[in-house]
């Protein structure tokens, strides 16, 4: 089965708007690929695929016509985000990736997941998102309100994955455009202003700084107004000052959502987590967060103490 055929199958069940990098470019999940269009097709009536070389440089641009599926017209605003629980085990080619785990994301809170590379953190995130993984998962993923998770998950990756030929406004409203809906212009304008991007709304990603691009990606995530938000190291590539600013902004903007933040940074988890879990090859270790509400000051004594204790635990686990 080709990668596009795999995407076609995933389109039937993928619960969120996700941009994935494949060998031949970005692909939009939940899209039913119909036919390749000419390389100069207009953005307004196609779903774009940006071709990248193996070293990540822009190689070409393709466009494909697409039909966006299984999304309700006129998404309702989130009122109260439920909890989410993933329980089960995963194997890759018969070898255990992680043993039986039971991870509950507290309703309306930031849940931080740390651990060494290769223990399965991103696999857990992708399983919740309904995305393909190399692992075979035996278990279940349920929401606390007993409603389907599909269609209620938003995802923000380490890379901003903005369309390079689209403006800030077009990137923020991308989900609605792919569904063939008219974007909610009031909400769009509010989010652009909230992210401090009102003077950049007509710029394309190439004219933005790294922090500005991540703010566009955050606005795009918020535009979907989903109760479950998955963050896969979204600020790790930013400089320290910009990273702290984005942490503060995301914490404020995602209040009331059930958030899973996968991170390698003990400081980030200490600042943002209502709950902190360390994932090892054998088990999950619950870690007591600071006793103040996030986002916490970077120089707060209890935050620094938790950061240090987390780092010691991670180093001990890696030894």
Coordinates of C-alpha atoms in Angstrom, one line a residue:
X1 CA 0.0 0.0 0.0
X2 CA 1.4 3.4 -1.0
X3 CA 1.7 6.3 1.5
X4 CA -1.2 8.1 -0.2
X5 CA -3.3 5.0 0.0
X6 CA -2.4 4.7 3.7
X7 CA -3.5 8.4 4.2
X8 CA -6.7 7.6 2.4
X9 CA -7.5 4.9 5.0
X10 CA -6.5 7.1 7.9
X11 CA -8.8 9.9 6.6
X12 CA -11.7 7.7 7.6
X13 CA -10.9 7.8 11.3
X14 CA -8.2 10.4 12.1
X15 CA -9.6 12.7 14.8
X16 CA -7.6 15.8 14.2
X17 CA -6.1 18.1 11.6
X18 CA -2.5 17.0 11.4
X19 CA 0.3 17.8 9.0
X20 CA 2.7 14.9 8.5
X21 CA 6.1 14.8 6.8
X22 CA 6.6 12.0 4.4
X23 CA 9.4 11.3 2.0
X24 CA 7.5 13.2 -0.7
X25 CA 6.2 16.1 1.4
X26 CA 3.6 17.3 3.8
X27 CA 0.3 15.5 3.6
X28 CA -3.0 16.4 5.2
X29 CA -4.7 13.8 7.2
X30 CA -8.5 13.4 7.0
X31 CA -8.4 14.3 3.4
X32 CA -9.6 11.9 0.7
X33 CA -7.1 12.3 -2.1
X34 CA -8.9 12.5 -5.4
X35 CA -6.4 13.5 -8.1
X36 CA -3.1 15.3 -8.6
X37 CA -3.4 18.8 -9.9
X38 CA -1.0 20.9 -11.8
X39 CA 1.9 22.3 -9.8
X40 CA 0.7 25.9 -10.3
X41 CA -2.8 25.2 -9.0
X42 CA -4.2 27.9 -6.8
X43 CA -4.2 27.6 -3.0
X44 CA -7.8 28.6 -2.7
X45 CA -9.3 25.5 -4.3
X46 CA -6.8 22.8 -3.5
X47 CA -5.2 21.1 -0.6
X48 CA -1.4 21.6 -0.8
X49 CA 1.4 19.2 -0.5
X50 CA 4.8 20.7 0.0
X51 CA 7.6 18.5 -1.3
X52 CA 10.7 18.4 0.8
X53 CA 14.0 16.7 0.1
X54 CA 15.5 14.2 2.6
X55 CA 17.5 17.0 4.2
X56 CA 14.4 19.1 4.8
X57 CA 14.9 21.8 2.3
X58 CA 12.1 22.9 0.0
X59 CA 12.4 20.9 -3.1
X60 CA 9.1 21.4 -5.0
X61 CA 5.5 22.2 -4.6
X62 CA 2.6 20.0 -5.6
X63 CA -1.1 20.5 -5.1
X64 CA -3.8 17.9 -4.8
X65 CA -7.5 18.2 -4.8
X66 CA -9.1 17.0 -1.6
X67 CA -12.4 16.5 0.1
X68 CA -12.3 17.0 3.9
X69 CA -14.3 14.4 5.7
X70 CA -16.0 13.7 9.0
X71 CA -15.9 17.2 10.4
X72 CA -19.1 18.9 11.5
X73 CA -20.0 22.1 9.7
X74 CA -19.7 25.0 12.1
X75 CA -17.8 23.6 15.0
X76 CA -19.3 24.4 18.4
X77 CA -17.1 26.2 21.0
X78 CA -15.5 24.1 23.7
X79 CA -17.4 24.3 27.0
X80 CA -15.8 21.8 29.3
X81 CA -13.0 19.5 28.2
X82 CA -13.2 16.0 29.6
X83 CA -10.5 13.7 30.9
X84 CA -8.9 11.1 28.6
X85 CA -7.4 7.7 29.5
X86 CA -5.1 5.5 27.4
X87 CA -4.4 2.0 28.7
X88 CA -2.7 -0.9 27.1
X89 CA 0.7 -2.0 25.7
X90 CA 2.5 -1.6 22.4
X91 CA 4.9 -3.7 20.4
X92 CA 7.1 -3.0 17.3
X93 CA 7.7 -6.2 15.2
X94 CA 6.9 -8.3 18.2
X95 CA 9.3 -6.5 20.6
X96 CA 7.7 -4.5 23.5
X97 CA 7.8 -0.7 23.0
X98 CA 6.1 -0.1 26.3
X99 CA 4.5 -2.5 28.7
X100 CA 1.0 -2.1 30.1
X101 CA 0.4 1.5 31.0
X102 CA -2.5 3.5 32.3
X103 CA -2.2 7.2 31.7
X104 CA -5.1 9.5 32.5
X105 CA -5.0 13.1 31.3
X106 CA -6.8 15.2 33.9
X107 CA -9.8 17.2 32.6
X108 CA -9.0 20.8 31.6
X109 CA -5.4 20.6 32.8
X110 CA -1.9 20.5 31.4
X111 CA -0.5 16.9 31.6
X112 CA 3.3 16.7 30.9
X113 CA 4.9 13.5 29.7
X114 CA 8.7 13.2 29.9
X115 CA 11.1 10.3 29.3
X116 CA 14.2 9.2 27.4
X117 CA 14.1 9.0 23.6
X118 CA 12.6 5.8 22.3
X119 CA 10.4 4.9 25.3
X120 CA 7.2 5.6 23.3
X121 CA 6.1 9.1 24.3
X122 CA 5.4 10.2 20.7
X123 CA 3.7 6.9 20.0
X124 CA 1.3 7.5 22.9
X125 CA 0.6 11.0 21.4
X126 CA 0.0 9.6 17.9
X127 CA -2.2 6.8 19.2
X128 CA -4.5 9.4 20.9
X129 CA -4.5 11.4 17.7
X130 CA -5.5 8.4 15.7
X131 CA -2.4 8.5 13.5
X132 CA -0.4 5.7 12.0
X133 CA 2.5 4.3 14.1
X134 CA 4.9 1.5 13.6
X135 CA 3.7 0.0 16.9
X136 CA 0.9 -2.5 17.4
X137 CA -1.3 -1.3 20.2
X138 CA -3.4 -3.5 22.4
X139 CA -5.7 -1.5 24.6
X140 CA -8.2 1.3 24.6
X141 CA -8.4 5.1 24.6
X142 CA -11.5 6.7 26.1
X143 CA -12.8 10.1 27.0
X144 CA -14.2 10.9 30.4
X145 CA -17.5 12.0 29.0
X146 CA -17.8 8.6 27.2
X147 CA -18.1 10.4 23.8
X148 CA -16.0 9.6 20.8
X149 CA -12.6 11.2 20.7
X150 CA -12.6 11.4 16.9
X151 CA -13.1 15.0 15.7
X152 CA -12.1 16.5 19.1
X153 CA -8.3 16.5 19.0
X154 CA -6.0 19.3 17.9
X155 CA -2.2 18.7 17.4
X156 CA 0.8 21.1 17.4
X157 CA 4.1 19.7 16.4
X158 CA 7.7 20.8 17.0
X159 CA 7.8 22.2 13.5
X160 CA 5.2 24.9 12.7
X161 CA 4.4 23.2 9.4
X162 CA 3.0 26.3 7.9
X163 CA 2.2 26.5 4.2
X164 CA 5.0 28.6 2.8
X165 CA 2.9 30.2 0.1
X166 CA 0.0 31.1 2.3
X167 CA -0.4 34.2 4.5
X168 CA -0.7 34.2 8.2
X169 CA -4.5 34.6 7.9
X170 CA -4.7 31.7 5.4
X171 CA -2.6 29.5 7.6
X172 CA -4.7 30.2 10.7
X173 CA -8.0 29.4 8.9
X174 CA -6.6 26.4 7.1
X175 CA -8.9 23.8 8.8
X176 CA -12.1 25.6 7.7
X177 CA -10.7 26.1 4.2
X178 CA -10.0 22.4 3.8
X179 CA -13.4 21.5 5.0
X180 CA -14.9 23.8 2.4
X181 CA -16.3 26.1 5.1
X182 CA -16.3 29.8 5.4
X183 CA -13.8 30.7 8.2
X184 CA -15.2 32.4 11.3
X185 CA -13.6 35.7 10.5
X186 CA -14.4 37.2 14.0
X187 CA -12.7 34.3 15.7
X188 CA -9.8 34.3 13.2
X189 CA -9.2 38.0 13.8
X190 CA -9.5 37.6 17.6
X191 CA -6.8 34.9 17.6
X192 CA -4.5 36.7 15.3
X193 CA -4.7 39.8 17.6
X194 CA -4.4 37.6 20.7
X195 CA -1.1 36.2 19.3
X196 CA 0.2 39.7 18.6
X197 CA 0.2 39.0 14.8
X198 CA -2.2 41.7 13.6
X199 CA 0.6 43.6 11.9
X200 CA 1.8 40.4 10.2
X201 CA -1.5 38.9 9.0
X202 CA -0.7 39.4 5.3
X203 CA 2.9 38.1 5.5
X204 CA 4.0 34.7 4.5
X205 CA 6.0 32.4 6.8
X206 CA 9.3 33.2 5.2
X207 CA 9.0 36.8 6.4
X208 CA 8.3 35.7 10.1
X209 CA 10.7 34.9 12.9
X210 CA 10.6 31.5 14.6
X211 CA 8.6 32.7 17.5
X212 CA 6.1 34.4 15.2
X213 CA 5.7 31.2 13.1
X214 CA 5.0 29.2 16.3
X215 CA 2.4 31.8 17.3
X216 CA 0.7 31.2 13.9
X217 CA 0.8 27.5 14.5
X218 CA -0.8 28.0 18.0
X219 CA -3.5 30.2 16.5
X220 CA -4.2 27.6 13.9
X221 CA -4.5 25.0 16.7
X222 CA -6.9 27.2 18.7
X223 CA -9.0 28.0 15.6
X224 CA -10.2 24.4 15.7
X225 CA -11.4 24.9 19.3
X226 CA -10.9 21.2 20.3
X227 CA -11.2 20.0 23.9
X228 CA -8.1 17.8 23.6
X229 CA -4.8 19.4 22.5
X230 CA -1.6 17.4 21.9
X231 CA 1.7 19.2 21.9
X232 CA 4.8 17.4 20.7
X233 CA 7.7 19.5 21.9
X234 CA 6.3 22.6 20.1
X235 CA 8.8 25.1 21.6
X236 CA 12.0 23.1 21.8
X237 CA 13.6 24.7 18.7
X238 CA 13.1 28.3 20.0
X239 CA 15.6 30.4 21.9
X240 CA 15.2 30.6 25.7
X241 CA 13.4 33.9 25.8
X242 CA 11.0 33.1 22.9
X243 CA 10.4 29.7 24.4
X244 CA 9.4 31.2 27.8
X245 CA 7.1 33.7 26.0
X246 CA 5.4 30.9 24.0
X247 CA 5.0 28.8 27.1
X248 CA 3.2 31.7 28.9
X249 CA 1.0 32.4 25.8
X250 CA 0.1 28.7 25.3
X251 CA -0.7 28.2 28.9
X252 CA -3.1 31.2 28.9
X253 CA -4.6 30.4 25.5
X254 CA -5.3 26.7 26.3
X255 CA -6.9 27.2 29.6
X256 CA -9.7 24.7 30.1
X257 CA -8.4 22.3 27.5
X258 CA -7.2 18.9 28.3
X259 CA -3.5 19.2 27.2
X260 CA -0.9 16.5 26.7
X261 CA 2.6 18.0 26.4
X262 CA 5.4 15.7 25.4
X263 CA 8.7 17.2 26.3
X264 CA 12.3 16.4 27.1
X265 CA 12.7 19.6 29.1
X266 CA 12.3 19.2 32.9
X267 CA 12.1 23.0 33.2
X268 CA 9.2 23.2 30.8
X269 CA 7.3 20.5 32.6
X270 CA 7.9 22.2 36.0
X271 CA 6.6 25.5 34.6
X272 CA 3.5 24.2 32.8
X273 CA 2.4 20.9 34.3
X274 CA -0.7 20.5 36.5
X275 CA 0.5 16.8 36.5
X276 CA 3.9 15.4 35.5
X277 CA 4.6 11.8 34.4
X278 CA 7.9 10.3 33.6
X279 CA 7.7 7.4 31.1
X280 CA 10.3 4.6 31.3
X281 CA 10.6 1.3 29.5
X282 CA 9.1 -0.5 32.5
X283 CA 6.5 1.9 33.9
X284 CA 5.0 5.4 34.4
X285 CA 6.3 7.4 37.3
X286 CA 4.0 10.1 38.7
X287 CA 5.9 13.1 39.8
X288 CA 4.6 15.8 42.2
X289 CA 4.5 19.2 40.4
X290 CA 5.1 22.5 42.3
X291 CA 2.3 23.5 44.6
X292 CA 1.6 26.7 42.6
X293 CA -0.6 27.1 39.5
X294 CA 1.1 27.2 36.1
X295 CA 2.6 29.0 34.3
X296 CA 5.1 29.3 37.1
X297 CA 7.9 31.8 37.2
X298 CA 11.2 30.5 35.8
X299 CA 13.0 31.5 39.0
X300 CA 10.4 30.3 41.4
X301 CA 12.2 28.2 44.1
X302 CA 9.7 25.3 44.1
X303 CA 9.7 25.2 40.3
X304 CA 13.5 25.0 40.3
X305 CA 13.5 22.3 42.9
X306 CA 11.1 20.1 40.8
X307 CA 13.1 20.8 37.7
X308 CA 16.3 19.6 39.4
X309 CA 14.5 16.5 40.9
X310 CA 13.1 15.6 37.4
X311 CA 16.5 15.9 35.8
X312 CA 18.0 13.7 38.5
X313 CA 15.3 11.1 37.8
X314 CA 15.8 11.2 34.1
X315 CA 19.6 10.8 34.4
X316 CA 19.2 7.9 36.8
X317 CA 16.8 6.2 34.4
X318 CA 19.2 6.7 31.6
X319 CA 22.2 5.3 33.5

